[in-house]
PDB file of C-alpha atoms in Angstrom:
ATOM      1  CA  SER C  63      46.554  37.733 -32.459  1.00  0.00           C
ATOM      2  CA  ASN C  64      47.360  34.418 -32.120  1.00  0.00           C
ATOM      3  CA  LEU C  65      44.811  33.075 -29.184  1.00  0.00           C
ATOM      4  CA  VAL C  66      41.602  31.265 -29.565  1.00  0.00           C
ATOM      5  CA  LYS C  67      39.192  30.934 -26.636  1.00  0.00           C
ATOM      6  CA  ILE C  68      38.209  27.688 -25.793  1.00  0.00           C
ATOM      7  CA  VAL C  69      35.245  26.584 -23.747  1.00  0.00           C
ATOM      8  CA  VAL C  70      35.144  23.560 -21.316  1.00  0.00           C
ATOM      9  CA  GLN C  71      32.278  21.786 -20.681  1.00  0.00           C
ATOM     10  CA  VAL C  72      31.089  18.631 -18.587  1.00  0.00           C
ATOM     11  CA  ASN C  73      27.953  16.425 -18.461  1.00  0.00           C
ATOM     12  CA  GLY C  74      26.327  19.326 -21.077  1.00  0.00           C
ATOM     13  CA  LYS C  75      27.474  22.208 -18.601  1.00  0.00           C
ATOM     14  CA  MET C  76      30.537  25.285 -19.494  1.00  0.00           C
ATOM     15  CA  ARG C  77      32.937  24.138 -16.571  1.00  0.00           C
ATOM     16  CA  GLY C  78      35.110  27.119 -17.799  1.00  0.00           C
ATOM     17  CA  ILE C  79      36.716  28.997 -20.716  1.00  0.00           C
ATOM     18  CA  PHE C  80      40.859  29.536 -21.115  1.00  0.00           C
ATOM     19  CA  GLU C  81      42.750  31.037 -23.840  1.00  0.00           C
ATOM     20  CA  ALA C  82      45.442  29.004 -25.356  1.00  0.00           C
ATOM     21  CA  ALA C  83      47.375  28.962 -29.083  1.00  0.00           C
ATOM     22  CA  ALA C  84      45.639  28.498 -32.155  1.00  0.00           C
ATOM     23  CA  ASN C  85      47.676  26.126 -32.954  1.00  0.00           C
ATOM     24  CA  ALA C  86      47.859  23.904 -29.701  1.00  0.00           C
ATOM     25  CA  GLY C  87      47.998  20.799 -29.742  1.00  0.00           C
ATOM     26  CA  GLN C  88      44.804  18.173 -28.270  1.00  0.00           C
ATOM     27  CA  ALA C  89      47.216  16.567 -25.688  1.00  0.00           C
ATOM     28  CA  GLU C  90      48.076  20.746 -24.581  1.00  0.00           C
ATOM     29  CA  ILE C  91      44.561  22.175 -25.177  1.00  0.00           C
ATOM     30  CA  GLU C  92      42.885  18.750 -22.614  1.00  0.00           C
ATOM     31  CA  LYS C  93      46.182  19.406 -19.757  1.00  0.00           C
ATOM     32  CA  MET C  94      44.845  22.745 -19.959  1.00  0.00           C
ATOM     33  CA  ALA C  95      41.063  21.927 -19.657  1.00  0.00           C
ATOM     34  CA  GLY C  96      42.227  19.824 -17.172  1.00  0.00           C
ATOM     35  CA  GLU C  97      44.106  22.130 -14.900  1.00  0.00           C
ATOM     36  CA  LEU C  98      40.753  24.295 -14.324  1.00  0.00           C
ATOM     37  CA  PRO C  99      39.011  24.003 -10.966  1.00  0.00           C
ATOM     38  CA  LYS C 100      35.552  23.599 -11.719  1.00  0.00           C
ATOM     39  CA  VAL C 101      37.072  21.420 -14.626  1.00  0.00           C
ATOM     40  CA  GLN C 102      39.029  19.023 -11.963  1.00  0.00           C
ATOM     41  CA  GLU C 103      35.880  18.587  -9.298  1.00  0.00           C
ATOM     42  CA  TYR C 104      34.080  16.975 -11.904  1.00  0.00           C
ATOM     43  CA  LEU C 105      36.937  14.874 -13.205  1.00  0.00           C
ATOM     44  CA  ALA C 106      37.045  13.649  -9.186  1.00  0.00           C
ATOM     45  CA  GLY C 107      33.738  11.997  -9.741  1.00  0.00           C
ATOM     46  CA  LYS C 108      31.719  14.395  -6.777  1.00  0.00           C
ATOM     47  CA  SER C 109      30.073  16.905  -7.679  1.00  0.00           C
ATOM     48  CA  PRO C 110      29.994  20.456  -6.251  1.00  0.00           C
ATOM     49  CA  LYS C 111      28.101  19.766  -3.243  1.00  0.00           C
ATOM     50  CA  THR C 112      30.060  17.065  -2.436  1.00  0.00           C
ATOM     51  CA  LEU C 113      32.598  19.495  -2.347  1.00  0.00           C
ATOM     52  CA  LYS C 114      31.718  21.453  -0.352  1.00  0.00           C
ATOM     53  CA  GLY C 115      30.497  18.980   2.334  1.00  0.00           C
ATOM     54  CA  TYR C 116      34.474  17.493   2.444  1.00  0.00           C
ATOM     55  CA  LYS C 117      35.875  21.053   2.829  1.00  0.00           C
ATOM     56  CA  SER C 118      33.656  22.320   5.355  1.00  0.00           C
ATOM     57  CA  THR C 119      33.405  19.614   7.943  1.00  0.00           C
ATOM     58  CA  LEU C 120      37.994  19.842   7.278  1.00  0.00           C
ATOM     59  CA  ASP C 121      37.496  23.527   8.202  1.00  0.00           C
ATOM     60  CA  LEU C 122      35.553  22.684  11.103  1.00  0.00           C
ATOM     61  CA  PHE C 123      37.568  20.054  12.182  1.00  0.00           C
ATOM     62  CA  LEU C 124      40.978  22.578  11.671  1.00  0.00           C
ATOM     63  CA  ASP C 125      39.576  24.763  13.838  1.00  0.00           C
ATOM     64  CA  TYR C 126      38.535  22.280  16.805  1.00  0.00           C
ATOM     65  CA  LEU C 127      42.676  21.344  16.281  1.00  0.00           C
ATOM     66  CA  LYS C 128      43.607  24.925  17.290  1.00  0.00           C
ATOM     67  CA  LYS C 129      40.920  26.053  19.874  1.00  0.00           C
ATOM     68  CA  GLN C 130      42.596  22.617  21.661  1.00  0.00           C
ATOM     69  CA  PHE C 131      45.996  23.686  20.798  1.00  0.00           C
ATOM     70  CA  CYS C 132      46.505  20.226  19.158  1.00  0.00           C
ATOM     71  CA  PRO C 133      49.118  20.169  16.458  1.00  0.00           C
ATOM     72  CA  THR C 134      47.556  20.076  12.918  1.00  0.00           C
ATOM     73  CA  GLU C 135      49.766  18.527  11.242  1.00  0.00           C
ATOM     74  CA  LEU C 136      48.571  15.029   9.584  1.00  0.00           C
ATOM     75  CA  SER C 137      50.551  12.802  11.033  1.00  0.00           C
ATOM     76  CA  SER C 138      49.201  14.283  14.812  1.00  0.00           C
ATOM     77  CA  ILE C 139      45.864  13.296  14.143  1.00  0.00           C
ATOM     78  CA  ASP C 140      44.894   9.957  15.600  1.00  0.00           C
ATOM     79  CA  LYS C 141      42.178   8.455  17.710  1.00  0.00           C
ATOM     80  CA  GLU C 142      41.740  10.339  20.597  1.00  0.00           C
ATOM     81  CA  ILE C 143      42.219  14.178  19.289  1.00  0.00           C
ATOM     82  CA  LEU C 144      38.894  12.003  16.830  1.00  0.00           C
ATOM     83  CA  GLY C 145      37.109  11.352  19.478  1.00  0.00           C
ATOM     84  CA  GLN C 146      37.000  14.267  21.642  1.00  0.00           C
ATOM     85  CA  PHE C 147      36.226  15.773  18.487  1.00  0.00           C
ATOM     86  CA  PHE C 148      33.479  13.735  18.126  1.00  0.00           C
ATOM     87  CA  ILE C 149      32.216  13.948  21.867  1.00  0.00           C
ATOM     88  CA  GLU C 150      31.830  17.714  21.825  1.00  0.00           C
ATOM     89  CA  GLY C 151      30.015  17.992  18.588  1.00  0.00           C
ATOM     90  CA  LEU C 152      27.564  15.557  20.550  1.00  0.00           C
ATOM     91  CA  LYS C 153      28.007  17.210  23.645  1.00  0.00           C
ATOM     92  CA  ILE C 154      29.113  20.277  23.089  1.00  0.00           C
ATOM     93  CA  ARG C 155      27.737  21.400  19.909  1.00  0.00           C
ATOM     94  CA  ARG C 156      24.936  19.481  20.015  1.00  0.00           C
ATOM     95  CA  TRP C 157      25.127  17.309  16.882  1.00  0.00           C
ATOM     96  CA  ASN C 158      21.816  15.682  16.261  1.00  0.00           C
ATOM     97  CA  LYS C 159      22.825  12.236  14.311  1.00  0.00           C
ATOM     98  CA  TYR C 160      22.369  12.970  10.812  1.00  0.00           C
ATOM     99  CA  THR C 161      25.544  15.646  11.903  1.00  0.00           C
ATOM    100  CA  HIS C 162      27.452  13.414  13.577  1.00  0.00           C
ATOM    101  CA  TRP C 163      27.213  10.482  10.709  1.00  0.00           C
ATOM    102  CA  THR C 164      28.228  12.880   8.240  1.00  0.00           C
ATOM    103  CA  TYR C 165      30.725  14.702   9.708  1.00  0.00           C
ATOM    104  CA  TYR C 166      32.365  10.881  10.367  1.00  0.00           C
ATOM    105  CA  LYS C 167      32.000  10.118   6.530  1.00  0.00           C
ATOM    106  CA  ASN C 168      33.562  12.809   5.638  1.00  0.00           C
ATOM    107  CA  LEU C 169      36.041  12.506   7.527  1.00  0.00           C
ATOM    108  CA  ASN C 170      36.484   8.876   6.981  1.00  0.00           C
ATOM    109  CA  VAL C 171      37.574  10.006   2.708  1.00  0.00           C
ATOM    110  CA  PHE C 172      39.919  12.217   3.827  1.00  0.00           C
ATOM    111  CA  LEU C 173      41.792  10.198   5.879  1.00  0.00           C
ATOM    112  CA  ASN C 174      40.857   6.975   3.532  1.00  0.00           C
ATOM    113  CA  TRP C 175      42.424   9.302   0.693  1.00  0.00           C
ATOM    114  CA  CYS C 176      45.727  10.794   3.345  1.00  0.00           C
ATOM    115  CA  VAL C 177      45.964   6.576   3.024  1.00  0.00           C
ATOM    116  CA  LYS C 178      45.851   6.013  -0.540  1.00  0.00           C
ATOM    117  CA  LYS C 179      48.121   8.806  -1.115  1.00  0.00           C
ATOM    118  CA  GLY C 180      51.284   7.651   1.423  1.00  0.00           C
ATOM    119  CA  ASN C 181      50.765  10.212   3.762  1.00  0.00           C
ATOM    120  CA  LEU C 182      49.438   8.208   6.434  1.00  0.00           C
ATOM    121  CA  PRO C 183      49.860   4.928   7.274  1.00  0.00           C
ATOM    122  CA  THR C 184      46.398   4.401   8.778  1.00  0.00           C
ATOM    123  CA  ASN C 185      43.838   5.806   8.815  1.00  0.00           C
ATOM    124  CA  PRO C 186      43.183   6.382  12.403  1.00  0.00           C
ATOM    125  CA  LEU C 187      39.141   6.356  12.266  1.00  0.00           C
ATOM    126  CA  VAL C 188      38.865   2.621  12.092  1.00  0.00           C
ATOM    127  CA  GLU C 189      39.502   2.349  14.800  1.00  0.00           C
ATOM    128  CA  ILE C 190      36.425   4.702  16.063  1.00  0.00           C
ATOM    129  CA  ALA C 191      32.808   2.746  15.861  1.00  0.00           C
ATOM    130  CA  LYS C 192      31.210   3.719  12.841  1.00  0.00           C
ATOM    131  CA  PRO C 193      27.758   6.022  14.075  1.00  0.00           C
ATOM    132  CA  ARG C 194      25.157   4.032  12.162  1.00  0.00           C
ATOM    133  CA  GLN C 195      23.714   6.274   8.958  1.00  0.00           C
ATOM    134  CA  PRO C 196      19.569   7.153  10.377  1.00  0.00           C
ATOM    135  CA  GLN C 197      17.013   7.008   8.727  1.00  0.00           C
ATOM    136  CA  LEU C 198      15.449  10.537   7.415  1.00  0.00           C
ATOM    137  CA  PRO C 199      11.401  10.498   7.350  1.00  0.00           C
ATOM    138  CA  PRO C 200       9.907  10.181   4.703  1.00  0.00           C
ATOM    139  CA  LYS C 201       8.737  13.088   2.279  1.00  0.00           C
ATOM    140  CA  SER C 202       5.320  14.545   2.570  1.00  0.00           C
ATOM    141  CA  LEU C 203       2.953  14.281  -0.225  1.00  0.00           C
ATOM    142  CA  ASN C 204       1.135  17.616  -1.439  1.00  0.00           C
ATOM    143  CA  GLU C 205      -2.205  18.467  -1.765  1.00  0.00           C
ATOM    144  CA  LYS C 206      -2.518  16.918  -4.942  1.00  0.00           C
ATOM    145  CA  GLU C 207      -0.309  13.762  -4.761  1.00  0.00           C
ATOM    146  CA  ALA C 208      -2.398  13.149  -1.177  1.00  0.00           C
ATOM    147  CA  LEU C 209      -6.040  14.061  -3.697  1.00  0.00           C
ATOM    148  CA  THR C 210      -4.300  11.356  -6.219  1.00  0.00           C
ATOM    149  CA  LEU C 211      -3.708   8.699  -3.968  1.00  0.00           C
ATOM    150  CA  LEU C 212      -6.991   9.032  -2.308  1.00  0.00           C
ATOM    151  CA  HIS C 213      -8.323   9.148  -6.325  1.00  0.00           C
ATOM    152  CA  SER C 214      -6.423   5.626  -7.116  1.00  0.00           C
ATOM    153  CA  VAL C 215      -7.451   4.013  -4.379  1.00  0.00           C
ATOM    154  CA  SER C 216     -11.412   4.997  -4.186  1.00  0.00           C
ATOM    155  CA  THR C 217     -10.735   3.783  -7.971  1.00  0.00           C
ATOM    156  CA  LEU C 218      -9.562   0.543  -7.148  1.00  0.00           C
ATOM    157  CA  LYS C 219     -12.101  -0.526  -4.023  1.00  0.00           C
ATOM    158  CA  SER C 220     -14.666   0.646  -6.477  1.00  0.00           C
ATOM    159  CA  ALA C 221     -13.788  -2.165  -9.501  1.00  0.00           C
ATOM    160  CA  ARG C 222     -13.174  -4.811  -6.211  1.00  0.00           C
ATOM    161  CA  ALA C 223     -16.961  -4.425  -5.761  1.00  0.00           C
TER     162      ALA C 223
END
């Protein structure tokens, strides 16, 4: 056969496999590799987890628009619709501060991208006060870490005495 399998790696991990003509040039192979969804995720500079978060936020916002019988066209998104979305989230869905901040951040990234691509003249979210980023509590120590810390402190005290 005149086809060969091409395995695509990004950051040392396999991101896809495709077949190409055995005599295909480098530019053609690079173009085909760049069209693979997993490769596009990494070329965009965003991890799959980040992209999944963006998608779930947009899905939630679209569901909200549909349930409120709001138009779903991008040009219809304005300060009022966004404000009501956040109010419902905080008051009815009882989002915590981190959830509110995350949804704001994700929608802001999307709307800024829409402005950059020429799909919106301005980002309507800039008219809504940005929530402060909540501080997460520090990670607790496990038993081994706590014992190591206590041993270090007691050794330090012994050395000073």
